[in-house]
CSV table of C-alpha atoms and ligand atoms in Angstrom, one decimal:
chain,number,residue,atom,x,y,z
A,19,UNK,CA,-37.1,-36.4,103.9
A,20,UNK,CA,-40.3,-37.0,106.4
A,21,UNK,CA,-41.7,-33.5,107.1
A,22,UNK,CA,-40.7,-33.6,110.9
A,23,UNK,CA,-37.6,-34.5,109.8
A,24,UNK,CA,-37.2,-31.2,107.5
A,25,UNK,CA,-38.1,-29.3,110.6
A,26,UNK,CA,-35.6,-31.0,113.3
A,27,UNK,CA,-33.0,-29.6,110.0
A,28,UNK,CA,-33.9,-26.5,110.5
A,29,UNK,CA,-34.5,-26.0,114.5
A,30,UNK,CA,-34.1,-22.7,115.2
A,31,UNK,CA,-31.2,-20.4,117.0
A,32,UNK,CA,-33.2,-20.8,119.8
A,33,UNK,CA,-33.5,-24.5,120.2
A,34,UNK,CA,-31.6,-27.5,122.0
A,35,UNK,CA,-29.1,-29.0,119.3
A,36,UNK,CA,-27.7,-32.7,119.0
A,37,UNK,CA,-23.9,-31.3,118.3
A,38,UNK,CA,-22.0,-34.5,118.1
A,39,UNK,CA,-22.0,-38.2,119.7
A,40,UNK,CA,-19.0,-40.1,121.2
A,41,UNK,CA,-18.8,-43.7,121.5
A,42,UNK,CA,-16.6,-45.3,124.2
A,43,UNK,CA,-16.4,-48.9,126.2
A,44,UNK,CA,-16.9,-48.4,129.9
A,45,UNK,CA,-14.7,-50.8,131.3
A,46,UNK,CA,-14.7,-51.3,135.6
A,47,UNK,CA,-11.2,-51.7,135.9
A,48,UNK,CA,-10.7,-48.4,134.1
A,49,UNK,CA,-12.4,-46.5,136.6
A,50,UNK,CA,-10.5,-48.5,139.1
A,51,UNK,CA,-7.2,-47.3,137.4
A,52,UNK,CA,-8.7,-43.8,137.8
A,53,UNK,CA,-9.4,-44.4,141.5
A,54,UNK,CA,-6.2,-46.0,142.8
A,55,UNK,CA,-3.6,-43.7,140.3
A,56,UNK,CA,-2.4,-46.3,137.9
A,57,UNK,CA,-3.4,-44.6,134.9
A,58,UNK,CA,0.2,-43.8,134.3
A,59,UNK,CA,1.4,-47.6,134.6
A,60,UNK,CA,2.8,-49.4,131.8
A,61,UNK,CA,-0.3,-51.7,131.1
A,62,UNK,CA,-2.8,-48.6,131.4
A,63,UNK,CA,-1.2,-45.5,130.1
A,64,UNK,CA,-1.1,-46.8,125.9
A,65,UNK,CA,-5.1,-47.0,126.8
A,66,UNK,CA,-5.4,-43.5,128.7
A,67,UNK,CA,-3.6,-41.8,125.8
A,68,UNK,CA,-5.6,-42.6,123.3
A,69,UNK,CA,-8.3,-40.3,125.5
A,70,UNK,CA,-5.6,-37.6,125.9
A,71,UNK,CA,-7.0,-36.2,121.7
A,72,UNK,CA,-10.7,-36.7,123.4
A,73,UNK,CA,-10.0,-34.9,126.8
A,74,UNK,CA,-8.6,-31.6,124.5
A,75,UNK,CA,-11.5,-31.7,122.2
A,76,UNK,CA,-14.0,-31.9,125.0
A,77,UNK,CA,-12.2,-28.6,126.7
A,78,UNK,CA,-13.2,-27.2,123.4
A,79,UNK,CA,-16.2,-28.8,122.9
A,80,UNK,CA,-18.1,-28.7,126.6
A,81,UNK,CA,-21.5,-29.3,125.6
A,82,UNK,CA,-24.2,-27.9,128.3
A,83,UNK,CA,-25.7,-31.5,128.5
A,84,UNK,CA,-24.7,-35.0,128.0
A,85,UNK,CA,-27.4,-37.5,126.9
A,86,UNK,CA,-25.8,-40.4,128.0
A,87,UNK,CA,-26.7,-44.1,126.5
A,88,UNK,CA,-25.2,-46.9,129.1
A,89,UNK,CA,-26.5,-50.2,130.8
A,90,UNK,CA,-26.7,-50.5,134.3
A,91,UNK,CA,-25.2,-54.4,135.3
A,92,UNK,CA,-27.3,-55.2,137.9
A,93,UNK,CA,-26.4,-52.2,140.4
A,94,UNK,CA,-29.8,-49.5,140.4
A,95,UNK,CA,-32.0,-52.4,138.6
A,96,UNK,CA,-31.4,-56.2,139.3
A,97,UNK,CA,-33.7,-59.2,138.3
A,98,UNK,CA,-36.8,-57.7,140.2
A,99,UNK,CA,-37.4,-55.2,137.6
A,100,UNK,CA,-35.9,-54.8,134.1
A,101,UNK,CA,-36.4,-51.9,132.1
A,102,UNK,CA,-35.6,-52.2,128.4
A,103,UNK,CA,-35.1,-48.6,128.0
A,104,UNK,CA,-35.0,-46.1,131.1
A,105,UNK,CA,-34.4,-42.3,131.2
A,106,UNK,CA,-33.0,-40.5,134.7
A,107,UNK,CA,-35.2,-37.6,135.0
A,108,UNK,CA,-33.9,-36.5,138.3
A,109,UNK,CA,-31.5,-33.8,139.9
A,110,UNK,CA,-28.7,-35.5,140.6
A,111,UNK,CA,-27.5,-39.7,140.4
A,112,UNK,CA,-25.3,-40.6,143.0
A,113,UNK,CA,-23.0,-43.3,142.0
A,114,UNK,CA,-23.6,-46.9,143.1
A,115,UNK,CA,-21.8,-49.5,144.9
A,116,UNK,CA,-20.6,-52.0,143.5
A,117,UNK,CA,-19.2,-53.9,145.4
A,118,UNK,CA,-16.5,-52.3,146.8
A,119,UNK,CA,-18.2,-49.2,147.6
A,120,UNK,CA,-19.2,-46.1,145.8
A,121,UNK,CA,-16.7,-45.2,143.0
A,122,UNK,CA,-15.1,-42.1,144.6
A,123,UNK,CA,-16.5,-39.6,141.9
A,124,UNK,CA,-18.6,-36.6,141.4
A,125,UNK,CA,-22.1,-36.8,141.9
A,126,UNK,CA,-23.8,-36.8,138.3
A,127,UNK,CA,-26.2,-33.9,138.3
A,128,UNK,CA,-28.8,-34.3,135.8
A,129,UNK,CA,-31.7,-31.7,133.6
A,130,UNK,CA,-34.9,-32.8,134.8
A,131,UNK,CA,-36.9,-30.4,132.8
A,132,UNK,CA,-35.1,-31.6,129.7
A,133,UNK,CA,-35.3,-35.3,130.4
A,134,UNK,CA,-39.1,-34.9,131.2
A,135,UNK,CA,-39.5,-33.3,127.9
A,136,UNK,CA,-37.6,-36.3,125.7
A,137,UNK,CA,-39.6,-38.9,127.8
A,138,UNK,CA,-42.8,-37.0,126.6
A,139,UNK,CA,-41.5,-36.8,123.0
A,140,UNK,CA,-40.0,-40.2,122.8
A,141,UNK,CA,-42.9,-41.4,124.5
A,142,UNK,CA,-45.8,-40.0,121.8
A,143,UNK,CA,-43.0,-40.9,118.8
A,144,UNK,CA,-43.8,-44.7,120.3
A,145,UNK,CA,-41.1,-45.7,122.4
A,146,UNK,CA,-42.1,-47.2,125.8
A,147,UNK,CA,-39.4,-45.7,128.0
A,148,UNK,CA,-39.3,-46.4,131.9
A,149,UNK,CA,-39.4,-42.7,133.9
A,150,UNK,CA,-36.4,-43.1,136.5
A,151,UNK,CA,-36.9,-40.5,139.3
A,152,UNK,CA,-34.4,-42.6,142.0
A,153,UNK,CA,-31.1,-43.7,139.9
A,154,UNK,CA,-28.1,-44.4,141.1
A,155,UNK,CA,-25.0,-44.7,138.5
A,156,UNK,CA,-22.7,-47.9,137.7
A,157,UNK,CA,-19.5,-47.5,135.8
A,158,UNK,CA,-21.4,-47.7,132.6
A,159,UNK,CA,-22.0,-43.7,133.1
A,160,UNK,CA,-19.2,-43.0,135.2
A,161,UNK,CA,-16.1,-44.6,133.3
A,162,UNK,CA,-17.0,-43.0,129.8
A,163,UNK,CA,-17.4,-39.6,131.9
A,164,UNK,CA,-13.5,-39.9,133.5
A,165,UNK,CA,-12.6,-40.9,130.0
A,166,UNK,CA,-13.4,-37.8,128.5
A,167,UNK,CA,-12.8,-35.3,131.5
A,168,UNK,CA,-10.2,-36.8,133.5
A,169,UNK,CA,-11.1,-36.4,137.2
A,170,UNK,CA,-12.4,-33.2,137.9
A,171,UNK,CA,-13.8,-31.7,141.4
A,172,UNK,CA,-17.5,-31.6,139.7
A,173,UNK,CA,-18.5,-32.9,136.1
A,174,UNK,CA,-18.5,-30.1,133.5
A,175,UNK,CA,-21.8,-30.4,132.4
A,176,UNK,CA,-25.4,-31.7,133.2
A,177,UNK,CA,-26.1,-35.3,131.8
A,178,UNK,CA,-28.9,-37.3,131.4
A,179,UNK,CA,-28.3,-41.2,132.2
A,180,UNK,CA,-30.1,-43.2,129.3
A,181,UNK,CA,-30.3,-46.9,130.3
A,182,UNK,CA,-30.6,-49.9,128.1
A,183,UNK,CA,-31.2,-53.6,129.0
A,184,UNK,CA,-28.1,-55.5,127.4
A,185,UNK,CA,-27.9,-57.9,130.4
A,186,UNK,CA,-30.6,-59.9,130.4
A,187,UNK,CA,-32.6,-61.7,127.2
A,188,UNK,CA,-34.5,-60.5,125.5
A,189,UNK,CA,-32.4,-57.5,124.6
A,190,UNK,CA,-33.4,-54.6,122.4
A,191,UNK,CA,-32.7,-55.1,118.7
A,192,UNK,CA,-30.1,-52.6,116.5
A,193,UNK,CA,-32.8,-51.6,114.3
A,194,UNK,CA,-35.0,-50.5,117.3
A,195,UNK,CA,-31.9,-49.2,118.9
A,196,UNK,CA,-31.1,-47.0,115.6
A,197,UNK,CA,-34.7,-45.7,115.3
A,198,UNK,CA,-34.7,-44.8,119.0
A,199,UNK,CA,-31.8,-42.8,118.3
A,200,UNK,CA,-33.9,-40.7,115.7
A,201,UNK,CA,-36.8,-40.2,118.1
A,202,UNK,CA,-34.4,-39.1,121.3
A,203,UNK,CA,-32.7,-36.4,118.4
A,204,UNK,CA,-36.7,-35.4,117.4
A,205,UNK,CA,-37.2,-34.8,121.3
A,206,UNK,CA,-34.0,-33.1,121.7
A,207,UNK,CA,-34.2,-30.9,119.2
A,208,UNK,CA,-37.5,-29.7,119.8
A,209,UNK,CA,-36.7,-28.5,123.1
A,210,UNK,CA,-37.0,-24.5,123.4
A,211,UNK,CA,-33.9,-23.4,124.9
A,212,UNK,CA,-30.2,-23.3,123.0
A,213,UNK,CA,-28.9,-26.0,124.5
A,214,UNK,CA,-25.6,-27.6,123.1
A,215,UNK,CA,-26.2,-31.5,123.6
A,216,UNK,CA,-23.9,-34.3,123.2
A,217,UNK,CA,-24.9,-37.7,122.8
A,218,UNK,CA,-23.0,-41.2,123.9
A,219,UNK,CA,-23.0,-44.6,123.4
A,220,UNK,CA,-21.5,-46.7,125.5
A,221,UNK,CA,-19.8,-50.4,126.3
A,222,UNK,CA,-18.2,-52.7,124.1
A,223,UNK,CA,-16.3,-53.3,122.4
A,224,UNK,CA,-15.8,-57.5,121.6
A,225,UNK,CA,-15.5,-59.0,125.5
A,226,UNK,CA,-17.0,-62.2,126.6
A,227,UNK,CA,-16.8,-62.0,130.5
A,228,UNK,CA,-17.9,-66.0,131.3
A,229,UNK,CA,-18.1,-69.5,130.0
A,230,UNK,CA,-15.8,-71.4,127.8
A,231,UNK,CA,-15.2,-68.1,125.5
A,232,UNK,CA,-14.5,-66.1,128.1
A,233,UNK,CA,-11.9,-63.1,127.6
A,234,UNK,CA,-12.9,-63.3,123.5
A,235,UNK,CA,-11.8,-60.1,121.2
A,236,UNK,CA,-12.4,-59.7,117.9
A,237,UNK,CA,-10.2,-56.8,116.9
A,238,UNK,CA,-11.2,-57.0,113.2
A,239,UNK,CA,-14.7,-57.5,113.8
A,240,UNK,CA,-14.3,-54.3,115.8
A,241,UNK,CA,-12.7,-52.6,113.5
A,242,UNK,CA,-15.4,-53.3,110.7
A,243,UNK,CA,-18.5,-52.1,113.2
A,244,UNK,CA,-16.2,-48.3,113.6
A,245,UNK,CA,-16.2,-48.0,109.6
A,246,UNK,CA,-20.0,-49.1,108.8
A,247,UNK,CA,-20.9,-47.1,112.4
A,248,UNK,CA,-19.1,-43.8,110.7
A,249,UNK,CA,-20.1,-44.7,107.2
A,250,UNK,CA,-23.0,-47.2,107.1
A,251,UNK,CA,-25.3,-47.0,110.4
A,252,UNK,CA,-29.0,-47.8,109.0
A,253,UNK,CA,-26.9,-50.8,107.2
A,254,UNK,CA,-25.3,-51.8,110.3
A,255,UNK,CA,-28.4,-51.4,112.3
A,256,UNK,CA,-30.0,-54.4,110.5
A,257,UNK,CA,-27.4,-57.0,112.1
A,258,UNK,CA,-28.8,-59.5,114.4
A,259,UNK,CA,-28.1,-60.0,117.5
A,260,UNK,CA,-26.8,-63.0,117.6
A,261,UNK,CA,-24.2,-61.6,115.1
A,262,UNK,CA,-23.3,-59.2,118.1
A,263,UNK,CA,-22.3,-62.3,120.5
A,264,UNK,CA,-21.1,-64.7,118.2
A,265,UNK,CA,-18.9,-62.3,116.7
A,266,UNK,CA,-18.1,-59.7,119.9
A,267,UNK,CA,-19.1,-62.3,122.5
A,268,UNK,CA,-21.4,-62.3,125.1
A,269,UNK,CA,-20.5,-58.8,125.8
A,270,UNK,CA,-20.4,-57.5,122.7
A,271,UNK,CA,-23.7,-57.1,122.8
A,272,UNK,CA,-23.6,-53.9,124.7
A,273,UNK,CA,-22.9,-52.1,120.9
A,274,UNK,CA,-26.3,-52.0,119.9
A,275,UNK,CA,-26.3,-48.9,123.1
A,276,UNK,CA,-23.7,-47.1,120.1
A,277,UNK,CA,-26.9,-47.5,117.6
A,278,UNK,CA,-28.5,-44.8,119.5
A,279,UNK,CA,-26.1,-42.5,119.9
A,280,UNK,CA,-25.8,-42.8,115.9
A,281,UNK,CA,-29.0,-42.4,115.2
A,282,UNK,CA,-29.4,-38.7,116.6
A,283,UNK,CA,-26.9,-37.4,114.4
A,284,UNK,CA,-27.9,-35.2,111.5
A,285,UNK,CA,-27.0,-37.1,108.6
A,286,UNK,CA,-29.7,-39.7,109.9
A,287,UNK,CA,-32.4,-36.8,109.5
A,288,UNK,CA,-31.2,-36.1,105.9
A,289,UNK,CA,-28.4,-33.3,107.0
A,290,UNK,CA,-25.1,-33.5,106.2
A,291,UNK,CA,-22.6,-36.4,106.9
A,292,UNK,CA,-20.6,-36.3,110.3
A,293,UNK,CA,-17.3,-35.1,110.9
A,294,UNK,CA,-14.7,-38.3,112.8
A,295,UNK,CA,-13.1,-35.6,115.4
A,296,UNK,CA,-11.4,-38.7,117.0
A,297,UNK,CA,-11.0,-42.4,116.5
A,298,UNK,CA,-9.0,-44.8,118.9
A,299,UNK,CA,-8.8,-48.3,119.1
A,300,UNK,CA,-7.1,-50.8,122.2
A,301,UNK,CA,-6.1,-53.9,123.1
A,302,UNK,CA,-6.4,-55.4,125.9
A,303,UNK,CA,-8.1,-53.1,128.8
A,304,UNK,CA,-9.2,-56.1,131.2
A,305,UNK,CA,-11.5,-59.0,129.2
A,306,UNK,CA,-12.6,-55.9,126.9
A,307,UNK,CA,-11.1,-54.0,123.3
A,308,UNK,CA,-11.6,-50.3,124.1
A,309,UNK,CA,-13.3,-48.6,121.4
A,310,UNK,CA,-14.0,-44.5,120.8
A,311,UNK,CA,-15.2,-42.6,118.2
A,312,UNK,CA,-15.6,-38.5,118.4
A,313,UNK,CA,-18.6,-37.9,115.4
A,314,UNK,CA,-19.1,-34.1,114.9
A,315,UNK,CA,-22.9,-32.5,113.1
A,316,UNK,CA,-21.5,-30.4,110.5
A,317,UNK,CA,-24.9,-28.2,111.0
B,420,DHB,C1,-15.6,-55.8,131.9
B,420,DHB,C2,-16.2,-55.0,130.9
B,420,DHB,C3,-17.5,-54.5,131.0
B,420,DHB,O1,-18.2,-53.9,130.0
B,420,DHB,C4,-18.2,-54.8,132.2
B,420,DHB,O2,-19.4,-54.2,132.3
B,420,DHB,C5,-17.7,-55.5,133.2
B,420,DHB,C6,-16.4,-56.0,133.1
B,420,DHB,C7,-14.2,-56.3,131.8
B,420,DHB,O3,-13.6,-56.2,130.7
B,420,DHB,O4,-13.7,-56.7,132.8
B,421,FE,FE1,-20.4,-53.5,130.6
């Protein structure tokens, strides 16, 4: 174990800690299900139940901040400017329209001292991140959040929207996705306040949304990246790309944003291996496999 490494082990009483990650897809028609009350229809409410576990663990398990991996599709950034990794360091995101107005949600209030301090971290561990201080929020961030909390008056907790380019080539690799992950944990857990933080990844799983493949899932394929994400992440890491979308689809792609998450968990760091609080698989939500994963730090 790196010395740094030894010392993010040991963080003190008094320091932010990375207490587990969760992993979900982040599916627009979801949050359109959410909007217009059909959670409870026969097509959506197999896929909402599988979230009922996650929503009573969360109750338990509020965490004070959210650092929350997504990928914007073209809503805050579009062709003009494309950040390959971009941190929302203000107050508060409102969310964006996209297309059919605003989603009807909460405004996301964010921890500007907090992100300011990761983008300094990350930023001296080597990671060119883009500073954000004028976000506004796509269903990437907001699905996963009414996944997890249903659809309450305010969000529960502060979160920090972590964006990642998985739209347009070239996207970021696994392996720089994973080490990423180990940097943001560094940055988070270095922070001098006892925060309780929660990490997400976000999208997936196998979808293909255009061209002659459109509306691909690979349920098995799926199935393989939840064991080696639980199990085998630096191994996992290593896959290609072009793995992701001939295997997941075009889509699919979007997994490498889980690689983060991952990577900010303990064991990573040489602690001990993760706890599955939760693990739910679905077929079909939309052109998309719904996949989640509840990882606990035993720290
Ligand atoms: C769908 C899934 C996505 O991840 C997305 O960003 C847009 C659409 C879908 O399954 O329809
Ligand atoms: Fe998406």
């Amino acid at each position: 174990m790196e010395q740094a490494d030894a010392a993010s082990q040991n963080a003190t009483p008094g320091q932010a800690r990375v207490t587990a990650s969760v992993y979900s897809s982040h599916v627009p028609a979801i949050g359109a299900a959410v909007d217009h009350g059909k959670t409870g229809d026969d097509y959506w409410a197999p896929m909402f139940k599988g979230f009922e576990p996650s929503k009573d663990w969360m109750k338990k398990n509020t965490p004070d901040v959210i650092f929350l991996v997504y990928n914007d599709h073209a809503t805050n950034f579009d062709l003009s400017v494309i950040p390959t990794f971009a941190i929302g360091t203000a107050a508060e995101f409102e969310p964006a329209d996209e297309g059919y107005g605003p989603r009807p949600v909460p405004k996301v209030k964010g921890h500007p001292r907090l992100a300011s301090h990761i983008a300094q971290s990350v930023i001296q561990q080597d990671f060119d991140l883009t500073i954000v201080n004028d976000l506004k929020v796509d269903h990437g961030l907001t699905v996963p959040l009414n996944l997890m909390f249903g659809s309450p008056a305010e969000w529960p907790c502060l979160v920090i929207p972590f964006h990642v380019n998985v739209v347009q080539y070239p996207v970021p690799s696994g392996a720089r996705c994973f080490a990423l992950g180990q940097a943001i944990r560094k940055a988070i857990e270095s922070y001098d306040e006892p925060l309780n933080v929660q990490i997400w990844g976000t999208g997936g799983m196998s979808h293909q949304l255009q061209g002659p493949r459109a509306g691909l899932i690979n349920a098995e394929w799926d199935n393989a990246f939840l064991d080696r994400l639980i199990a085998d992440p630096k191994g996992l890491s290593t896959m290609p790309h072009i793995d992701y979308v001939r295997e997941a689809g075009s889509e699919g792609i979007e997994l490498v944003m889980w690689l983060i998450a991952r990577g900010a968990m303990a064991d990573v760091a040489g602690g001990n291996a993760p706890t599955v609080a939760h693990r739910f698989f679905h077929v079909p939500a939309s052109n998309t496999a719904v996949g989640h994963l509840i990882l606990e730090n035993n720290l």
